[in-house]
Amino acid sequence: MTAVYDDNNIFSKILRGEIPAHRVYENDDVLAFMDVMPQSNGHTLVIPKTPSRNLLDAAPETLSALMKAVQHVAKAAKTAFEADGITIMQFNEPAAGQTVYHLHFHIIPRYEGIDLKPHSGKMEDNGILSANAEKLRAQL
Ligand code: AMP
């Protein structure tokens, strides 16, 4: 059985404006911001405003709006970070690697011959996150 949604999670707090984030894109349905522990330069997260724990309990309408935004941000990230490709990742439940329990998609710029850094590895410098957010906003 899937656990219930808990609105004390960190992304819910970002949505409520209780903690800061490097926000890059927002519409009525979604918010996108920089991942603070990027697996590659420009790693961005896209989340729905409607609460769901992950993909398994999300309403189809939530996914529909979310995937449009994922594509929009992915295309912009490819240009902004001059990437060779984009990896999209999404984890459901701890066994699958999920650590924050508000649905999110990872948008990760990729470069030929360069491996991904570890998931939830090292905190990025705030100045780099800020500069990357600025670069991405300029394409959105
Ligand atoms: P997941 O393991 O798929 O649940 O991924 C959670 C992601 O959220 C990881 O890539 C973390 O680096 C990222 N993360 C955790 N806290 C924050 C935060 N406050 N702002 C932005 N990204 C975060």
Short mmCIF file of N, CA, C and O and ligand atoms in Angstrom, two decimals:
data_model
loop_
_atom_site.label_atom_id
_atom_site.label_comp_id
_atom_site.label_asym_id
_atom_site.label_seq_id
_atom_site.Cartn_x
_atom_site.Cartn_y
_atom_site.Cartn_z
N MET A 1 0.85 -1.20 0.00
CA MET A 1 0.00 0.00 0.00
C MET A 1 0.89 1.26 0.00
O MET A 1 1.88 1.30 0.72
N THR A 2 0.52 2.27 -0.78
CA THR A 2 1.29 3.52 -0.82
C THR A 2 0.97 4.37 0.40
O THR A 2 -0.20 4.51 0.76
N ALA A 3 2.00 4.95 1.03
CA ALA A 3 1.78 5.82 2.20
C ALA A 3 1.07 7.09 1.78
O ALA A 3 1.09 7.46 0.60
N VAL A 4 0.46 7.78 2.76
CA VAL A 4 -0.28 9.00 2.44
C VAL A 4 0.67 10.19 2.29
O VAL A 4 1.81 10.14 2.76
N TYR A 5 0.18 11.24 1.66
CA TYR A 5 0.96 12.47 1.46
C TYR A 5 1.12 13.21 2.79
O TYR A 5 0.16 13.37 3.53
N ASP A 6 2.35 13.66 3.05
CA ASP A 6 2.64 14.43 4.27
C ASP A 6 3.13 15.81 3.83
O ASP A 6 4.19 15.92 3.20
N ASP A 7 2.39 16.87 4.17
CA ASP A 7 2.75 18.20 3.66
C ASP A 7 3.89 18.87 4.45
O ASP A 7 4.16 20.05 4.26
N ASN A 8 4.58 18.11 5.28
CA ASN A 8 5.80 18.62 5.92
C ASN A 8 7.03 18.38 5.06
O ASN A 8 8.14 18.72 5.46
N ASN A 9 6.85 17.77 3.88
CA ASN A 9 8.03 17.52 3.04
C ASN A 9 8.60 18.83 2.50
O ASN A 9 7.90 19.84 2.40
N ILE A 10 9.88 18.79 2.14
CA ILE A 10 10.61 20.01 1.79
C ILE A 10 10.06 20.70 0.54
O ILE A 10 10.06 21.93 0.46
N PHE A 11 9.55 19.95 -0.41
CA PHE A 11 9.03 20.58 -1.63
C PHE A 11 7.69 21.27 -1.36
O PHE A 11 7.39 22.31 -1.96
N SER A 12 6.93 20.71 -0.45
CA SER A 12 5.69 21.37 -0.04
C SER A 12 6.01 22.71 0.64
O SER A 12 5.33 23.72 0.41
N LYS A 13 7.08 22.71 1.43
CA LYS A 13 7.51 23.96 2.09
C LYS A 13 8.00 24.98 1.06
O LYS A 13 7.74 26.18 1.18
N ILE A 14 8.68 24.51 0.01
CA ILE A 14 9.11 25.42 -1.06
C ILE A 14 7.88 25.99 -1.77
O ILE A 14 7.80 27.20 -2.01
N LEU A 15 6.90 25.15 -2.03
CA LEU A 15 5.66 25.63 -2.70
C LEU A 15 4.97 26.69 -1.85
O LEU A 15 4.42 27.66 -2.38
N ARG A 16 4.99 26.52 -0.53
CA ARG A 16 4.33 27.49 0.36
C ARG A 16 5.21 28.72 0.61
O ARG A 16 4.80 29.64 1.32
N GLY A 17 6.43 28.70 0.08
CA GLY A 17 7.34 29.84 0.27
C GLY A 17 7.98 29.86 1.65
O GLY A 17 8.53 30.88 2.07
N GLU A 18 7.95 28.74 2.35
CA GLU A 18 8.50 28.69 3.71
C GLU A 18 10.02 28.51 3.72
O GLU A 18 10.67 28.86 4.69
N ILE A 19 10.54 27.91 2.64
CA ILE A 19 12.00 27.82 2.51
C ILE A 19 12.37 28.25 1.08
O ILE A 19 11.57 28.12 0.16
N PRO A 20 13.60 28.80 0.94
CA PRO A 20 13.98 29.34 -0.36
C PRO A 20 14.32 28.26 -1.39
O PRO A 20 14.63 27.12 -1.02
N ALA A 21 14.23 28.65 -2.65
CA ALA A 21 14.65 27.77 -3.74
C ALA A 21 15.06 28.67 -4.90
O ALA A 21 14.60 29.81 -4.99
N HIS A 22 15.91 28.15 -5.77
CA HIS A 22 16.28 28.87 -6.99
C HIS A 22 15.22 28.55 -8.03
O HIS A 22 15.36 27.61 -8.83
N ARG A 23 14.13 29.34 -8.01
CA ARG A 23 12.98 29.09 -8.88
C ARG A 23 13.29 29.53 -10.30
O ARG A 23 13.85 30.61 -10.50
N VAL A 24 12.91 28.71 -11.27
CA VAL A 24 13.19 29.06 -12.67
C VAL A 24 11.93 29.18 -13.52
O VAL A 24 11.93 29.87 -14.55
N TYR A 25 10.86 28.51 -13.13
CA TYR A 25 9.64 28.51 -13.96
C TYR A 25 8.44 28.18 -13.09
O TYR A 25 8.54 27.36 -12.18
N GLU A 26 7.32 28.84 -13.38
CA GLU A 26 6.10 28.57 -12.61
C GLU A 26 4.89 28.86 -13.48
O GLU A 26 4.91 29.80 -14.28
N ASN A 27 3.86 28.03 -13.39
CA ASN A 27 2.56 28.38 -13.95
C ASN A 27 1.50 27.94 -12.94
O ASN A 27 1.84 27.63 -11.79
N ASP A 28 0.23 27.89 -13.33
CA ASP A 28 -0.83 27.57 -12.36
C ASP A 28 -0.66 26.16 -11.78
O ASP A 28 -1.14 25.87 -10.68
N ASP A 29 -0.02 25.29 -12.54
CA ASP A 29 0.03 23.87 -12.16
C ASP A 29 1.36 23.37 -11.63
O ASP A 29 1.40 22.33 -10.96
N VAL A 30 2.45 24.04 -11.99
CA VAL A 30 3.78 23.49 -11.68
C VAL A 30 4.75 24.55 -11.19
O VAL A 30 4.56 25.75 -11.42
N LEU A 31 5.82 24.07 -10.57
CA LEU A 31 6.96 24.92 -10.21
C LEU A 31 8.24 24.15 -10.57
O LEU A 31 8.31 22.93 -10.37
N ALA A 32 9.23 24.87 -11.12
CA ALA A 32 10.53 24.27 -11.40
C ALA A 32 11.61 25.06 -10.67
O ALA A 32 11.54 26.30 -10.59
N PHE A 33 12.59 24.35 -10.13
CA PHE A 33 13.68 25.00 -9.38
C PHE A 33 14.92 24.12 -9.47
O PHE A 33 14.85 22.93 -9.82
N MET A 34 16.07 24.73 -9.14
CA MET A 34 17.34 24.01 -9.24
C MET A 34 17.47 23.00 -8.11
O MET A 34 17.12 23.29 -6.97
N ASP A 35 17.98 21.81 -8.45
CA ASP A 35 18.29 20.80 -7.43
C ASP A 35 19.54 21.25 -6.70
O ASP A 35 20.54 21.61 -7.32
N VAL A 36 19.50 21.25 -5.35
CA VAL A 36 20.64 21.75 -4.57
C VAL A 36 21.81 20.76 -4.52
O VAL A 36 22.91 21.13 -4.13
N MET A 37 21.56 19.51 -4.88
CA MET A 37 22.64 18.51 -4.94
C MET A 37 22.68 17.91 -6.35
O MET A 37 22.31 16.75 -6.58
N PRO A 38 23.08 18.76 -7.33
CA PRO A 38 22.95 18.36 -8.73
C PRO A 38 23.80 17.15 -9.11
O PRO A 38 24.94 17.02 -8.66
N GLN A 39 23.22 16.30 -9.94
CA GLN A 39 23.96 15.15 -10.45
C GLN A 39 24.74 15.52 -11.70
O GLN A 39 25.53 14.72 -12.21
N SER A 40 24.47 16.74 -12.19
CA SER A 40 25.18 17.29 -13.34
C SER A 40 24.88 18.79 -13.30
O SER A 40 23.89 19.21 -12.69
N ASN A 41 25.73 19.59 -13.93
CA ASN A 41 25.51 21.03 -13.92
C ASN A 41 24.15 21.36 -14.55
O ASN A 41 23.87 20.92 -15.66
N GLY A 42 23.30 22.10 -13.83
CA GLY A 42 22.00 22.48 -14.37
C GLY A 42 20.85 21.56 -13.99
O GLY A 42 19.72 21.74 -14.45
N HIS A 43 21.11 20.58 -13.14
CA HIS A 43 20.06 19.64 -12.68
C HIS A 43 18.88 20.44 -12.09
O HIS A 43 19.04 21.22 -11.16
N THR A 44 17.71 20.20 -12.66
CA THR A 44 16.51 20.97 -12.30
C THR A 44 15.39 20.01 -11.92
O THR A 44 15.33 18.89 -12.43
N LEU A 45 14.52 20.44 -11.03
CA LEU A 45 13.36 19.63 -10.61
C LEU A 45 12.08 20.32 -11.04
O LEU A 45 11.98 21.55 -10.97
N VAL A 46 11.10 19.53 -11.49
CA VAL A 46 9.79 20.08 -11.83
C VAL A 46 8.76 19.36 -10.97
O VAL A 46 8.74 18.12 -10.93
N ILE A 47 7.94 20.13 -10.26
CA ILE A 47 6.96 19.53 -9.34
C ILE A 47 5.56 20.09 -9.62
O ILE A 47 5.42 21.24 -10.04
N PRO A 48 4.53 19.28 -9.38
CA PRO A 48 3.16 19.80 -9.51
C PRO A 48 2.79 20.59 -8.24
O PRO A 48 3.31 20.31 -7.16
N LYS A 49 1.89 21.55 -8.39
CA LYS A 49 1.40 22.27 -7.21
C LYS A 49 0.38 21.44 -6.45
O LYS A 49 0.24 21.56 -5.24
N THR A 50 -0.34 20.58 -7.17
CA THR A 50 -1.28 19.67 -6.51
C THR A 50 -0.49 18.59 -5.79
O THR A 50 0.39 17.97 -6.38
N PRO A 51 -0.79 18.37 -4.49
CA PRO A 51 -0.01 17.39 -3.76
C PRO A 51 -0.23 15.96 -4.22
O PRO A 51 -1.36 15.53 -4.42
N SER A 52 0.88 15.25 -4.42
CA SER A 52 0.82 13.79 -4.50
C SER A 52 2.20 13.31 -4.05
O SER A 52 3.20 14.03 -4.18
N ARG A 53 2.21 12.12 -3.48
CA ARG A 53 3.46 11.60 -2.90
C ARG A 53 4.47 11.25 -4.01
O ARG A 53 5.64 11.52 -3.93
N ASN A 54 3.94 10.67 -5.08
CA ASN A 54 4.78 10.33 -6.23
C ASN A 54 3.87 10.01 -7.42
O ASN A 54 2.67 10.33 -7.39
N LEU A 55 4.43 9.38 -8.43
CA LEU A 55 3.67 9.09 -9.65
C LEU A 55 2.49 8.15 -9.38
O LEU A 55 1.45 8.21 -10.06
N LEU A 56 2.63 7.31 -8.36
CA LEU A 56 1.66 6.24 -8.14
C LEU A 56 0.32 6.73 -7.62
O LEU A 56 -0.70 6.07 -7.83
N ASP A 57 0.31 7.88 -6.93
CA ASP A 57 -0.96 8.39 -6.40
C ASP A 57 -1.38 9.70 -7.09
O ASP A 57 -2.31 10.37 -6.65
N ALA A 58 -0.70 10.08 -8.17
CA ALA A 58 -1.03 11.34 -8.86
C ALA A 58 -2.24 11.16 -9.78
O ALA A 58 -2.41 10.10 -10.39
N ALA A 59 -3.05 12.21 -9.85
CA ALA A 59 -4.19 12.20 -10.77
C ALA A 59 -3.67 12.37 -12.20
O ALA A 59 -2.69 13.10 -12.43
N PRO A 60 -4.33 11.73 -13.18
CA PRO A 60 -3.90 11.88 -14.58
C PRO A 60 -3.81 13.35 -15.02
O PRO A 60 -2.89 13.71 -15.78
N GLU A 61 -4.73 14.19 -14.55
CA GLU A 61 -4.70 15.61 -14.95
C GLU A 61 -3.43 16.29 -14.42
O GLU A 61 -2.88 17.20 -15.06
N THR A 62 -3.00 15.88 -13.23
CA THR A 62 -1.76 16.42 -12.66
C THR A 62 -0.59 16.05 -13.55
O THR A 62 0.27 16.88 -13.88
N LEU A 63 -0.57 14.78 -13.98
CA LEU A 63 0.54 14.30 -14.81
C LEU A 63 0.55 14.99 -16.17
O LEU A 63 1.61 15.30 -16.72
N SER A 64 -0.61 15.23 -16.69
CA SER A 64 -0.72 15.85 -18.00
C SER A 64 -0.07 17.24 -17.99
O SER A 64 0.77 17.55 -18.85
N ALA A 65 -0.42 18.05 -17.01
CA ALA A 65 0.16 19.39 -16.91
C ALA A 65 1.65 19.31 -16.57
O ALA A 65 2.47 20.08 -17.10
N LEU A 66 2.00 18.36 -15.73
CA LEU A 66 3.39 18.23 -15.30
C LEU A 66 4.30 17.84 -16.46
O LEU A 66 5.38 18.41 -16.64
N MET A 67 3.86 16.88 -17.27
CA MET A 67 4.73 16.42 -18.36
C MET A 67 4.94 17.49 -19.42
O MET A 67 6.02 17.56 -20.03
N LYS A 68 3.94 18.33 -19.62
CA LYS A 68 4.12 19.46 -20.55
C LYS A 68 5.24 20.35 -20.04
O LYS A 68 6.08 20.82 -20.80
N ALA A 69 5.22 20.60 -18.74
CA ALA A 69 6.23 21.47 -18.14
C ALA A 69 7.60 20.79 -18.15
O ALA A 69 8.62 21.45 -18.38
N VAL A 70 7.63 19.48 -17.93
CA VAL A 70 8.91 18.75 -17.97
C VAL A 70 9.55 18.91 -19.35
O VAL A 70 10.74 19.21 -19.48
N GLN A 71 8.74 18.76 -20.39
CA GLN A 71 9.29 18.92 -21.74
C GLN A 71 9.78 20.36 -21.98
O GLN A 71 10.87 20.58 -22.52
N HIS A 72 8.98 21.31 -21.53
CA HIS A 72 9.32 22.73 -21.71
C HIS A 72 10.66 23.05 -21.02
O HIS A 72 11.55 23.66 -21.62
N VAL A 73 10.80 22.61 -19.79
CA VAL A 73 12.02 22.90 -19.03
C VAL A 73 13.21 22.10 -19.59
O VAL A 73 14.33 22.61 -19.68
N ALA A 74 12.96 20.86 -20.01
CA ALA A 74 14.05 20.03 -20.56
C ALA A 74 14.65 20.67 -21.82
O ALA A 74 15.87 20.72 -21.99
N LYS A 75 13.78 21.17 -22.69
CA LYS A 75 14.27 21.80 -23.92
C LYS A 75 15.09 23.05 -23.58
O LYS A 75 16.15 23.30 -24.17
N ALA A 76 14.57 23.83 -22.64
CA ALA A 76 15.28 25.06 -22.24
C ALA A 76 16.62 24.72 -21.59
O ALA A 76 17.63 25.41 -21.83
N ALA A 77 16.64 23.65 -20.77
CA ALA A 77 17.88 23.27 -20.08
C ALA A 77 18.93 22.80 -21.09
O ALA A 77 20.12 23.09 -20.94
N LYS A 78 18.49 22.10 -22.13
CA LYS A 78 19.44 21.62 -23.14
C LYS A 78 20.15 22.80 -23.79
O LYS A 78 21.36 22.80 -23.98
N THR A 79 19.38 23.85 -24.08
CA THR A 79 19.96 25.06 -24.68
C THR A 79 20.80 25.82 -23.65
O THR A 79 21.95 26.17 -23.90
N ALA A 80 20.21 26.06 -22.47
CA ALA A 80 20.87 26.91 -21.47
C ALA A 80 22.22 26.36 -21.04
O ALA A 80 23.17 27.11 -20.83
N PHE A 81 22.30 25.03 -20.90
CA PHE A 81 23.53 24.42 -20.40
C PHE A 81 24.34 23.74 -21.51
O PHE A 81 25.26 22.98 -21.23
N GLU A 82 23.95 24.03 -22.76
CA GLU A 82 24.66 23.49 -23.93
C GLU A 82 24.92 22.00 -23.77
O GLU A 82 26.05 21.51 -23.97
N ALA A 83 23.86 21.27 -23.40
CA ALA A 83 23.99 19.84 -23.13
C ALA A 83 23.91 19.04 -24.43
O ALA A 83 23.30 19.47 -25.41
N ASP A 84 24.52 17.84 -24.41
CA ASP A 84 24.40 16.92 -25.56
C ASP A 84 23.10 16.13 -25.47
O ASP A 84 22.61 15.61 -26.48
N GLY A 85 22.58 16.00 -24.26
CA GLY A 85 21.33 15.26 -24.06
C GLY A 85 20.75 15.60 -22.70
O GLY A 85 21.35 16.36 -21.93
N ILE A 86 19.56 15.06 -22.43
CA ILE A 86 18.89 15.30 -21.14
C ILE A 86 18.40 13.96 -20.61
O ILE A 86 17.71 13.23 -21.33
N THR A 87 18.74 13.65 -19.37
CA THR A 87 18.17 12.48 -18.71
C THR A 87 17.02 12.95 -17.83
O THR A 87 17.16 13.93 -17.08
N ILE A 88 15.86 12.27 -17.95
CA ILE A 88 14.71 12.53 -17.08
C ILE A 88 14.62 11.36 -16.10
O ILE A 88 14.61 10.20 -16.53
N MET A 89 14.57 11.67 -14.80
CA MET A 89 14.46 10.60 -13.81
C MET A 89 13.29 10.89 -12.86
O MET A 89 12.94 12.05 -12.63
N GLN A 90 12.74 9.84 -12.32
CA GLN A 90 11.61 10.01 -11.38
C GLN A 90 11.53 8.74 -10.54
O GLN A 90 11.48 7.64 -11.08
N PHE A 91 11.56 8.89 -9.21
CA PHE A 91 11.62 7.74 -8.30
C PHE A 91 10.34 7.63 -7.48
O PHE A 91 9.78 8.65 -7.06
N ASN A 92 9.92 6.40 -7.21
CA ASN A 92 8.69 6.16 -6.45
C ASN A 92 8.95 5.22 -5.28
O ASN A 92 9.19 4.04 -5.49
N GLU A 93 8.89 5.81 -4.08
CA GLU A 93 9.08 5.07 -2.81
C GLU A 93 10.57 4.81 -2.54
O GLU A 93 11.40 4.79 -3.45
N PRO A 94 10.90 4.64 -1.26
CA PRO A 94 12.30 4.50 -0.84
C PRO A 94 13.05 3.39 -1.57
O PRO A 94 14.23 3.55 -1.93
N ALA A 95 12.40 2.28 -1.81
CA ALA A 95 13.07 1.15 -2.46
C ALA A 95 13.56 1.53 -3.86
O ALA A 95 14.50 0.94 -4.39
N ALA A 96 12.91 2.54 -4.44
CA ALA A 96 13.27 2.98 -5.80
C ALA A 96 14.19 4.21 -5.76
O ALA A 96 14.52 4.75 -6.81
N GLY A 97 14.55 4.67 -4.55
CA GLY A 97 15.47 5.80 -4.45
C GLY A 97 14.81 7.12 -4.13
O GLY A 97 15.50 8.15 -4.05
N GLN A 98 13.49 7.16 -3.92
CA GLN A 98 12.83 8.43 -3.60
C GLN A 98 13.21 8.88 -2.19
O GLN A 98 13.21 8.07 -1.25
N THR A 99 13.56 10.17 -2.06
CA THR A 99 13.93 10.70 -0.74
C THR A 99 13.05 11.87 -0.32
O THR A 99 13.00 12.22 0.85
N VAL A 100 12.37 12.51 -1.27
CA VAL A 100 11.44 13.61 -0.94
C VAL A 100 10.07 13.19 -1.46
O VAL A 100 9.92 12.87 -2.66
N TYR A 101 9.08 13.24 -0.55
CA TYR A 101 7.78 12.61 -0.88
C TYR A 101 6.72 13.60 -1.35
O TYR A 101 5.62 13.70 -0.80
N HIS A 102 7.12 14.34 -2.39
CA HIS A 102 6.20 15.16 -3.20
C HIS A 102 6.64 14.88 -4.63
O HIS A 102 7.84 15.06 -4.94
N LEU A 103 5.72 14.46 -5.47
CA LEU A 103 6.07 14.07 -6.85
C LEU A 103 7.00 15.07 -7.52
O LEU A 103 6.77 16.28 -7.46
N HIS A 104 8.06 14.59 -8.15
CA HIS A 104 8.96 15.47 -8.89
C HIS A 104 9.66 14.69 -10.00
O HIS A 104 9.91 13.50 -9.88
N PHE A 105 9.98 15.42 -11.05
CA PHE A 105 10.79 14.89 -12.14
C PHE A 105 12.14 15.59 -12.13
O PHE A 105 12.21 16.82 -11.97
N HIS A 106 13.20 14.80 -12.30
CA HIS A 106 14.56 15.32 -12.41
C HIS A 106 14.85 15.58 -13.89
O HIS A 106 14.62 14.70 -14.73
N ILE A 107 15.38 16.77 -14.18
CA ILE A 107 15.83 17.10 -15.54
C ILE A 107 17.34 17.29 -15.44
O ILE A 107 17.80 18.22 -14.77
N ILE A 108 18.09 16.40 -16.08
CA ILE A 108 19.54 16.38 -15.86
C ILE A 108 20.28 16.51 -17.19
O ILE A 108 20.26 15.59 -18.02
N PRO A 109 20.93 17.67 -17.39
CA PRO A 109 21.73 17.84 -18.61
C PRO A 109 22.85 16.80 -18.66
O PRO A 109 23.48 16.52 -17.64
N ARG A 110 23.11 16.24 -19.85
CA ARG A 110 24.14 15.21 -20.01
C ARG A 110 25.13 15.62 -21.10
O ARG A 110 24.77 16.31 -22.05
N TYR A 111 26.35 15.16 -20.92
CA TYR A 111 27.45 15.48 -21.82
C TYR A 111 28.14 14.20 -22.24
O TYR A 111 28.35 13.31 -21.40
N GLU A 112 28.50 14.09 -23.51
CA GLU A 112 29.15 12.88 -24.03
C GLU A 112 30.33 12.50 -23.15
O GLU A 112 31.18 13.34 -22.85
N GLY A 113 30.36 11.26 -22.70
CA GLY A 113 31.52 10.74 -21.97
C GLY A 113 31.59 11.14 -20.51
O GLY A 113 32.55 10.79 -19.82
N ILE A 114 30.59 11.89 -20.00
CA ILE A 114 30.63 12.32 -18.59
C ILE A 114 29.53 11.59 -17.81
O ILE A 114 28.34 11.69 -18.13
N ASP A 115 29.96 10.87 -16.77
CA ASP A 115 29.01 10.12 -15.94
C ASP A 115 28.25 11.05 -15.00
O ASP A 115 28.74 12.12 -14.63
N LEU A 116 27.09 10.57 -14.55
CA LEU A 116 26.32 11.33 -13.55
C LEU A 116 27.02 11.27 -12.20
O LEU A 116 27.60 10.26 -11.84
N LYS A 117 26.93 12.36 -11.43
CA LYS A 117 27.38 12.34 -10.03
C LYS A 117 26.34 11.57 -9.21
O LYS A 117 25.20 11.38 -9.67
N PRO A 118 26.69 11.18 -7.97
CA PRO A 118 25.75 10.39 -7.16
C PRO A 118 24.45 11.16 -6.86
O PRO A 118 24.45 12.39 -6.78
N HIS A 119 23.37 10.40 -6.71
CA HIS A 119 22.06 10.94 -6.34
C HIS A 119 22.11 11.47 -4.91
O HIS A 119 22.64 10.80 -4.01
N SER A 120 21.59 12.70 -4.68
CA SER A 120 21.63 13.34 -3.36
C SER A 120 23.04 13.30 -2.78
O SER A 120 23.25 12.92 -1.63
N GLY A 121 24.01 13.69 -3.59
CA GLY A 121 25.41 13.62 -3.18
C GLY A 121 25.88 14.84 -2.41
O GLY A 121 25.73 14.93 -1.19
N LYS A 122 26.41 15.85 -3.13
CA LYS A 122 27.07 16.98 -2.48
C LYS A 122 26.29 18.27 -2.77
O LYS A 122 25.85 18.50 -3.89
N MET A 123 26.17 19.12 -1.73
CA MET A 123 25.49 20.41 -1.90
C MET A 123 26.30 21.29 -2.85
O MET A 123 27.52 21.42 -2.70
N GLU A 124 25.63 21.90 -3.81
CA GLU A 124 26.29 22.81 -4.76
C GLU A 124 26.45 24.19 -4.13
O GLU A 124 25.63 24.59 -3.28
N ASP A 125 27.46 24.90 -4.54
CA ASP A 125 27.69 26.28 -4.14
C ASP A 125 26.48 27.14 -4.54
O ASP A 125 25.98 27.03 -5.67
N ASN A 126 26.05 28.00 -3.62
CA ASN A 126 24.85 28.81 -3.86
C ASN A 126 25.00 29.75 -5.06
O ASN A 126 24.05 29.97 -5.81
N GLY A 127 26.22 30.27 -5.24
CA GLY A 127 26.47 31.17 -6.36
C GLY A 127 26.33 30.46 -7.71
O GLY A 127 25.82 31.05 -8.68
N ILE A 128 26.76 29.21 -7.76
CA ILE A 128 26.63 28.43 -9.01
C ILE A 128 25.16 28.14 -9.28
O ILE A 128 24.67 28.28 -10.41
N LEU A 129 24.42 27.76 -8.23
CA LEU A 129 22.97 27.49 -8.41
C LEU A 129 22.26 28.74 -8.91
O LEU A 129 21.39 28.68 -9.80
N SER A 130 22.63 29.87 -8.33
CA SER A 130 22.00 31.13 -8.70
C SER A 130 22.31 31.50 -10.17
O SER A 130 21.41 31.90 -10.92
N ALA A 131 23.57 31.32 -10.56
CA ALA A 131 23.97 31.63 -11.95
C ALA A 131 23.27 30.68 -12.92
O ALA A 131 22.80 31.09 -13.99
N ASN A 132 23.15 29.40 -12.54
CA ASN A 132 22.48 28.43 -13.41
C ASN A 132 20.99 28.75 -13.53
O ASN A 132 20.41 28.62 -14.61
N ALA A 133 20.38 29.14 -12.42
CA ALA A 133 18.96 29.50 -12.45
C ALA A 133 18.75 30.67 -13.41
O ALA A 133 17.79 30.69 -14.20
N GLU A 134 19.64 31.62 -13.36
CA GLU A 134 19.56 32.80 -14.24
C GLU A 134 19.66 32.38 -15.72
O GLU A 134 18.88 32.83 -16.55
N LYS A 135 20.62 31.49 -16.00
CA LYS A 135 20.81 31.00 -17.38
C LYS A 135 19.55 30.29 -17.88
O LYS A 135 19.14 30.46 -19.02
N LEU A 136 18.96 29.48 -17.01
CA LEU A 136 17.78 28.70 -17.42
C LEU A 136 16.56 29.61 -17.58
O LEU A 136 15.81 29.48 -18.55
N ARG A 137 16.39 30.53 -16.63
CA ARG A 137 15.26 31.49 -16.74
C ARG A 137 15.31 32.23 -18.06
O ARG A 137 14.28 32.52 -18.66
N ALA A 138 16.53 32.54 -18.52
CA ALA A 138 16.67 33.30 -19.78
C ALA A 138 16.15 32.51 -20.98
O ALA A 138 15.85 33.08 -22.03
N GLN A 139 16.03 31.18 -20.85
CA GLN A 139 15.53 30.34 -21.97
C GLN A 139 14.06 29.97 -21.80
O GLN A 139 13.50 29.26 -22.65
N LEU A 140 13.44 30.40 -20.70
CA LEU A 140 12.07 29.94 -20.42
C LEU A 140 11.03 31.05 -20.61
O LEU A 140 11.33 32.19 -20.50
P1 AMP B 1 14.40 11.97 -4.95
O1 AMP B 1 15.45 11.09 -4.34
O2 AMP B 1 14.00 11.61 -6.32
O3 AMP B 1 13.26 12.10 -3.98
O4 AMP B 1 15.11 13.37 -5.15
C1 AMP B 1 15.07 14.43 -4.27
C2 AMP B 1 15.97 15.47 -4.87
O5 AMP B 1 15.73 16.66 -4.17
C3 AMP B 1 17.47 15.17 -4.73
O6 AMP B 1 18.05 15.23 -6.03
C4 AMP B 1 17.98 16.29 -3.83
O7 AMP B 1 19.25 16.74 -4.19
C5 AMP B 1 16.93 17.36 -4.03
N1 AMP B 1 16.70 18.28 -2.92
C6 AMP B 1 16.60 17.99 -1.61
N2 AMP B 1 16.33 19.11 -0.90
C7 AMP B 1 16.25 20.13 -1.79
C8 AMP B 1 16.00 21.53 -1.68
N3 AMP B 1 15.76 22.12 -0.51
N4 AMP B 1 16.00 22.28 -2.81
C9 AMP B 1 16.23 21.70 -4.01
N5 AMP B 1 16.48 20.40 -4.18
C10 AMP B 1 16.49 19.61 -3.09
#
